[in-house]
Amino acid sequence: MLRFFKSPARFTTSLTTPVFSDATHHVRIIFDYPELATNHVWQSGEPSSVMIQYTAAVKEIEAGWAQSYQELDTVWLKRLEREKAVFTKNFKQLSKLASRPQALLVKQIEERSKSFQEEEEEFQKKIDEKIVQNRHLVVRPSFLSLSTGFLILHQRTALEEKTERMKLERYHNLCGAIARMVRLAEWENKIPPDGGTQQGLDRLAQLSEFTIILDKEVQVRQLVAKDVIASVHHLLDRLIHRRRGNADIIVRASEWKDNERAALVTFLTLQSNWLLPLAWIEDTSKESKERI
């Protein structure tokens, strides 16, 4: 504790001796405070009883302040520890609560993205159906409307229009090629036209012509056919992330697992035997060979 008190001797010696001048009588009066104070306080060289009591009171106050300071220091230290513990607990709870809405938001975005993809796919399917219907209506009066040549003609026209629309909509890529293949399979009545792209892939994987190609691929790649078929069921989910942007149709070994890559190659090989096949490439990291 800082002391703001001086002993009587130090106090008196610290006082300056004032000098007063009388301008009228030219008299200087000097007051010697130290001497007066010393004569008043000290008697026979011994401190007075007043000073003894004063000193004792000051020491008692100092001791009380030291004890109070120690008690306050202990109290505030405990309170600080409690506040720190409460803050840490609340921070952890807030962090946990903040992570929940973020995870929920990510889940909602994924669900909406999937729903949007399904709606977009359904919309594209209806457009394709309308194109085929309109081509059929244009030449319906002709005797060719019932011929095989006409069916091939309007399928080719519809397929060409879809391919051009894929480029305009920045959908001419691996994902677009797989969706185009499913639409063509529906037009040629290879599979029922009442499902989406993923359902169409599952149905195509059951065709005998798909199985023939798959058997050759798994033999060359040393894979198991049932594992490749299992990868087909979630193939569209992997393709969705690459659905935008025109690019060459490439199946890269660095982007796909072995079973997925074998499934994609089998599908693309299958469409290579159909009407107006798309050119595609399998990139095995060191060499790429174009296959049509």
XYZ file of N, CA and C in Angstrom, residues 95-229:
405
model
N -20.780 -23.288 -30.666
C -20.115 -23.894 -31.825
C -20.885 -25.102 -32.322
N -21.387 -25.895 -31.373
C -22.156 -27.073 -31.754
C -23.463 -26.667 -32.426
N -24.126 -25.634 -31.863
C -25.381 -25.171 -32.463
C -25.148 -24.548 -33.833
N -24.005 -23.868 -33.997
C -23.719 -23.235 -35.287
C -23.433 -24.264 -36.363
N -22.853 -25.399 -35.972
C -22.540 -26.431 -36.963
C -23.788 -27.157 -37.442
N -24.815 -27.225 -36.600
C -26.041 -27.923 -36.997
C -26.755 -27.241 -38.160
N -27.002 -25.915 -38.084
C -27.644 -25.270 -39.247
C -26.813 -25.380 -40.515
N -25.486 -25.366 -40.389
C -24.637 -25.478 -41.574
C -24.796 -26.848 -42.219
N -24.790 -27.903 -41.386
C -24.975 -29.254 -41.926
C -26.360 -29.402 -42.533
N -27.365 -28.803 -41.857
C -28.727 -28.873 -42.382
C -28.835 -28.131 -43.704
N -28.147 -26.978 -43.795
C -28.178 -26.201 -45.035
C -27.528 -26.973 -46.176
N -26.403 -27.622 -45.897
C -25.738 -28.422 -46.936
C -26.648 -29.545 -47.409
N -27.333 -30.175 -46.456
C -28.241 -31.266 -46.814
C -29.389 -30.757 -47.675
N -29.951 -29.591 -47.298
C -31.050 -29.018 -48.076
C -30.595 -28.639 -49.482
N -29.378 -28.091 -49.590
C -28.860 -27.723 -50.910
C -28.692 -28.957 -51.778
N -28.173 -30.028 -51.185
C -27.999 -31.268 -51.949
C -29.343 -31.827 -52.403
N -30.341 -31.780 -51.499
C -31.664 -32.287 -51.866
C -32.285 -31.436 -52.973
N -32.143 -30.116 -52.867
C -32.706 -29.238 -53.895
C -31.974 -29.407 -55.221
N -30.655 -29.593 -55.138
C -29.892 -29.816 -56.365
C -30.342 -31.096 -57.060
N -30.554 -32.128 -56.269
C -31.016 -33.392 -56.840
C -32.414 -33.241 -57.419
N -33.288 -32.515 -56.685
C -34.643 -32.287 -57.185
C -34.623 -31.465 -58.471
N -33.749 -30.448 -58.508
C -33.629 -29.627 -59.710
C -33.145 -30.455 -60.890
N -32.178 -31.357 -60.623
C -31.671 -32.219 -61.688
C -32.778 -33.123 -62.224
N -33.608 -33.652 -61.321
C -34.706 -34.518 -61.753
C -35.722 -33.736 -62.580
N -36.046 -32.503 -62.136
C -36.985 -31.675 -62.891
C -36.415 -31.309 -64.259
N -35.125 -30.966 -64.289
C -34.483 -30.624 -65.562
C -34.480 -31.827 -66.503
N -34.227 -32.978 -65.940
C -34.203 -34.195 -66.742
C -35.583 -34.501 -67.310
N -36.612 -34.321 -66.474
C -37.980 -34.556 -66.936
C -38.358 -33.558 -68.029
N -37.921 -32.303 -67.847
C -38.202 -31.275 -68.844
C -37.528 -31.610 -70.175
N -36.268 -32.042 -70.121
C -35.555 -32.423 -71.340
C -36.235 -33.607 -72.023
N -36.723 -34.514 -71.223
C -37.396 -35.688 -71.781
C -38.671 -35.283 -72.520
N -39.428 -34.351 -71.943
C -40.651 -33.889 -72.602
C -40.333 -33.160 -73.904
N -39.246 -32.384 -73.896
C -38.842 -31.697 -75.129
C -38.508 -32.709 -76.216
N -37.755 -33.741 -75.832
C -37.396 -34.776 -76.809
C -38.637 -35.469 -77.360
N -39.593 -35.745 -76.493
C -40.826 -36.395 -76.941
C -41.598 -35.493 -77.899
N -41.640 -34.197 -77.593
C -42.358 -33.263 -78.470
C -41.681 -33.168 -79.835
N -40.359 -33.211 -79.846
C -39.649 -33.156 -81.129
C -40.028 -34.347 -81.995
N -40.025 -35.521 -81.389
C -40.387 -36.729 -82.135
C -41.833 -36.655 -82.612
N -42.733 -36.203 -81.745
C -44.146 -36.105 -82.115
C -44.347 -35.102 -83.241
N -43.693 -33.963 -83.160
C -43.860 -32.944 -84.197
C -43.318 -33.414 -85.540
N -42.197 -34.115 -85.544
C -41.660 -34.638 -86.793
C -42.616 -35.657 -87.404
N -43.237 -36.407 -86.573
C -44.183 -37.409 -87.055
C -45.426 -36.739 -87.657
N -45.876 -35.647 -87.022
C -47.076 -34.966 -87.513
C -46.821 -34.256 -88.835
N -45.607 -33.775 -89.044
C -45.321 -33.031 -90.270
C -45.485 -33.894 -91.507
N -45.063 -35.151 -91.439
C -45.088 -36.007 -92.626
C -46.127 -37.121 -92.506
N -47.051 -36.973 -91.562
C -48.054 -38.017 -91.372
C -48.839 -38.317 -92.645
N -49.243 -37.328 -93.480
C -50.016 -37.647 -94.691
C -49.257 -38.515 -95.678
N -47.967 -38.526 -95.610
C -47.190 -39.296 -96.570
C -47.331 -40.785 -96.312
N -47.231 -41.567 -97.388
C -47.304 -43.020 -97.259
C -46.076 -43.574 -96.558
N -45.010 -42.728 -96.421
C -43.800 -43.174 -95.746
C -43.938 -43.178 -94.229
N -45.040 -42.616 -93.731
C -45.180 -42.480 -92.292
C -45.202 -43.810 -91.579
N -45.527 -44.882 -92.293
C -45.573 -46.198 -91.664
C -44.361 -47.045 -92.001
N -43.453 -46.518 -92.721
C -42.307 -47.304 -93.155
C -41.169 -47.205 -92.150
N -40.297 -48.182 -92.223
C -39.120 -48.189 -91.355
C -38.181 -47.043 -91.692
N -38.100 -46.720 -92.976
C -37.237 -45.620 -93.389
C -37.646 -44.310 -92.762
N -38.965 -44.100 -92.675
C -39.431 -42.855 -92.058
C -39.097 -42.825 -90.573
N -39.262 -43.931 -89.898
C -38.962 -43.977 -88.467
C -37.494 -43.654 -88.219
N -36.633 -44.225 -89.048
C -35.206 -43.940 -88.905
C -34.921 -42.473 -89.200
N -35.634 -41.939 -90.205
C -35.420 -40.548 -90.598
C -35.787 -39.589 -89.485
N -36.966 -39.761 -88.902
C -37.359 -38.765 -87.893
C -36.625 -39.003 -86.573
N -36.161 -40.212 -86.299
C -35.315 -40.439 -85.131
C -33.960 -39.767 -85.316
N -33.413 -39.880 -86.515
C -32.142 -39.230 -86.815
C -32.259 -37.715 -86.663
N -33.374 -37.172 -87.218
C -33.569 -35.720 -87.126
C -33.700 -35.276 -85.675
N -34.496 -36.024 -84.914
C -34.673 -35.687 -83.498
C -33.358 -35.794 -82.741
N -32.564 -36.806 -83.073
C -31.287 -37.009 -82.394
C -30.295 -35.905 -82.742
N -30.311 -35.473 -83.990
C -29.438 -34.369 -84.392
C -29.821 -33.086 -83.666
N -31.128 -32.844 -83.552
C -31.581 -31.644 -82.851
C -31.193 -31.699 -81.372
N -31.298 -32.869 -80.774
C -30.913 -33.002 -79.369
C -29.422 -32.751 -79.187
N -28.616 -33.262 -80.116
C -27.172 -33.054 -80.029
C -26.820 -31.575 -80.139
N -27.480 -30.867 -81.055
C -27.241 -29.430 -81.197
C -27.705 -28.679 -79.953
N -28.826 -29.105 -79.393
C -29.329 -28.444 -78.189
C -28.393 -28.685 -76.999
N -27.781 -29.850 -76.954
C -26.797 -30.134 -75.906
C -25.648 -29.133 -75.960
N -25.201 -28.796 -77.157
C -24.102 -27.843 -77.299
C -24.537 -26.439 -76.888
N -25.749 -26.057 -77.301
C -26.250 -24.729 -76.956
C -26.442 -24.577 -75.449
N -26.864 -25.639 -74.799
C -27.117 -25.607 -73.357
C -25.889 -25.998 -72.545
N -24.737 -26.095 -73.208
C -23.483 -26.455 -72.543
C -23.628 -27.782 -71.796
N -24.139 -28.737 -72.524
C -24.423 -30.052 -71.954
C -23.762 -31.145 -72.782
N -22.888 -30.717 -73.710
C -22.229 -31.682 -74.587
C -20.970 -32.189 -73.894
N -21.127 -33.202 -73.062
C -20.030 -33.777 -72.295
C -20.382 -35.220 -71.950
N -19.648 -35.814 -71.036
C -19.884 -37.212 -70.686
C -21.270 -37.419 -70.092
N -21.676 -36.516 -69.206
C -23.006 -36.633 -68.594
C -24.097 -36.499 -69.649
N -23.955 -35.528 -70.547
C -24.941 -35.345 -71.607
C -24.986 -36.523 -72.560
N -23.838 -37.128 -72.837
C -23.798 -38.279 -73.744
C -24.554 -39.468 -73.158
N -24.411 -39.693 -71.858
C -25.125 -40.798 -71.203
C -26.627 -40.542 -71.219
N -27.044 -39.297 -70.940
C -28.473 -38.966 -70.970
C -29.032 -39.109 -72.389
N -28.258 -38.681 -73.374
C -28.679 -38.810 -74.780
C -28.850 -40.278 -75.159
N -27.955 -41.128 -74.685
C -28.037 -42.553 -74.985
C -29.322 -43.161 -74.409
N -29.687 -42.753 -73.200
C -30.920 -43.269 -72.582
C -32.145 -42.833 -73.383
N -32.155 -41.546 -73.828
C -33.294 -41.072 -74.626
C -33.415 -41.865 -75.929
N -32.295 -42.109 -76.583
C -32.321 -42.854 -77.838
C -32.811 -44.287 -77.614
N -32.404 -44.890 -76.500
C -32.872 -46.242 -76.182
C -34.384 -46.261 -75.980
N -34.922 -45.184 -75.410
C -36.375 -45.096 -75.227
C -37.073 -44.908 -76.574
N -36.499 -44.073 -77.445
C -37.118 -43.859 -78.757
C -37.145 -45.147 -79.577
N -36.096 -45.952 -79.435
C -36.025 -47.197 -80.194
C -36.698 -48.365 -79.466
N -37.398 -48.029 -78.382
C -38.153 -49.029 -77.606
C -37.263 -50.138 -77.035
N -36.028 -49.800 -76.764
C -35.153 -50.763 -76.102
C -35.484 -50.865 -74.619
N -35.923 -49.746 -74.048
C -36.342 -49.698 -72.645
C -37.622 -48.879 -72.562
N -38.454 -49.069 -71.522
C -39.684 -48.287 -71.376
C -39.372 -46.805 -71.170
N -40.192 -45.913 -71.715
C -39.927 -44.470 -71.618
C -40.559 -43.823 -70.389
N -40.673 -44.542 -69.302
C -41.377 -44.012 -68.134
C -40.456 -43.799 -66.938
N -39.180 -43.641 -67.159
C -38.248 -43.436 -66.050
C -37.238 -42.353 -66.354
N -36.428 -42.038 -65.352
C -35.385 -41.042 -65.523
C -34.117 -41.659 -66.080
N -33.056 -40.863 -66.080
C -31.797 -41.332 -66.650
C -31.205 -42.493 -65.851
N -31.210 -42.381 -64.525
C -30.644 -43.458 -63.715
C -31.428 -44.757 -63.877
N -32.745 -44.652 -63.908
C -33.555 -45.852 -64.122
C -33.310 -46.425 -65.513
N -33.101 -45.533 -66.474
C -32.788 -45.998 -67.822
C -31.464 -46.741 -67.879
N -30.461 -46.250 -67.138
C -29.170 -46.942 -67.087
C -29.309 -48.326 -66.454
N -30.094 -48.398 -65.384
C -30.311 -49.700 -64.739
C -30.973 -50.687 -65.699
N -31.906 -50.186 -66.499
C -32.588 -51.063 -67.456
C -31.666 -51.462 -68.608
N -30.856 -50.516 -69.067
C -29.913 -50.843 -70.142
C -28.895 -51.892 -69.690
N -28.526 -51.839 -68.412
C -27.555 -52.804 -67.897
C -28.103 -54.227 -67.874
N -29.414 -54.364 -68.058
C -30.031 -55.693 -68.078
C -30.155 -56.261 -69.493
N -29.841 -55.435 -70.494
C -29.946 -55.905 -71.873
C -28.821 -56.889 -72.194
N -29.127 -57.815 -73.090
C -28.131 -58.824 -73.469
C -26.958 -58.196 -74.213
N -27.222 -57.176 -75.038
C -26.131 -56.537 -75.771
C -25.180 -55.804 -74.822
N -25.703 -55.299 -73.722
C -24.842 -54.689 -72.704
C -23.987 -55.764 -72.033
N -24.597 -56.896 -71.708
C -23.883 -57.985 -71.034
C -22.739 -58.521 -71.885
N -22.963 -58.623 -73.195
C -21.914 -59.124 -74.091
C -20.687 -58.215 -74.057
N -20.937 -56.915 -74.129
C -19.822 -55.957 -74.098
C -19.151 -55.963 -72.729
N -19.968 -56.052 -71.670
C -19.428 -56.028 -70.310
C -18.500 -57.217 -70.050
N -18.892 -58.379 -70.530
C -18.060 -59.570 -70.323
C -16.664 -59.382 -70.914
N -16.597 -58.743 -72.057
C -15.296 -58.497 -72.679
C -14.481 -57.492 -71.863
N -15.167 -56.453 -71.369
C -14.459 -55.412 -70.620
C -13.906 -55.950 -69.297
N -14.705 -56.720 -68.559
C -14.229 -57.224 -67.265
C -13.099 -58.233 -67.451
N -13.117 -58.930 -68.564
C -12.045 -59.890 -68.826
C -10.732 -59.162 -69.098
N -10.812 -58.107 -69.876
C -9.604 -57.332 -70.186
C -9.087 -56.596 -68.948
N -10.008 -56.067 -68.151
C -9.630 -55.255 -66.987
C -9.443 -56.082 -65.717
N -9.749 -57.371 -65.791
C -9.639 -58.267 -64.640
C -10.513 -57.783 -63.481
N -11.776 -57.523 -63.788
C -12.758 -57.087 -62.799
C -13.843 -58.145 -62.650
N -14.763 -57.894 -61.718
C -15.898 -58.786 -61.493
C -17.148 -58.111 -62.047
N -17.911 -58.829 -62.844
C -19.068 -58.244 -63.530
C -20.093 -57.681 -62.553
N -20.364 -58.400 -61.472
C -21.389 -57.937 -60.527
C -20.962 -56.644 -59.824
N -19.654 -56.449 -59.637
C -19.170 -55.199 -59.042
C -19.359 -54.033 -60.005
N -19.162 -54.288 -61.279
C -19.385 -53.240 -62.288
C -20.868 -52.894 -62.361
N -21.729 -53.906 -62.332
C -23.181 -53.669 -62.354
C -23.608 -52.875 -61.123
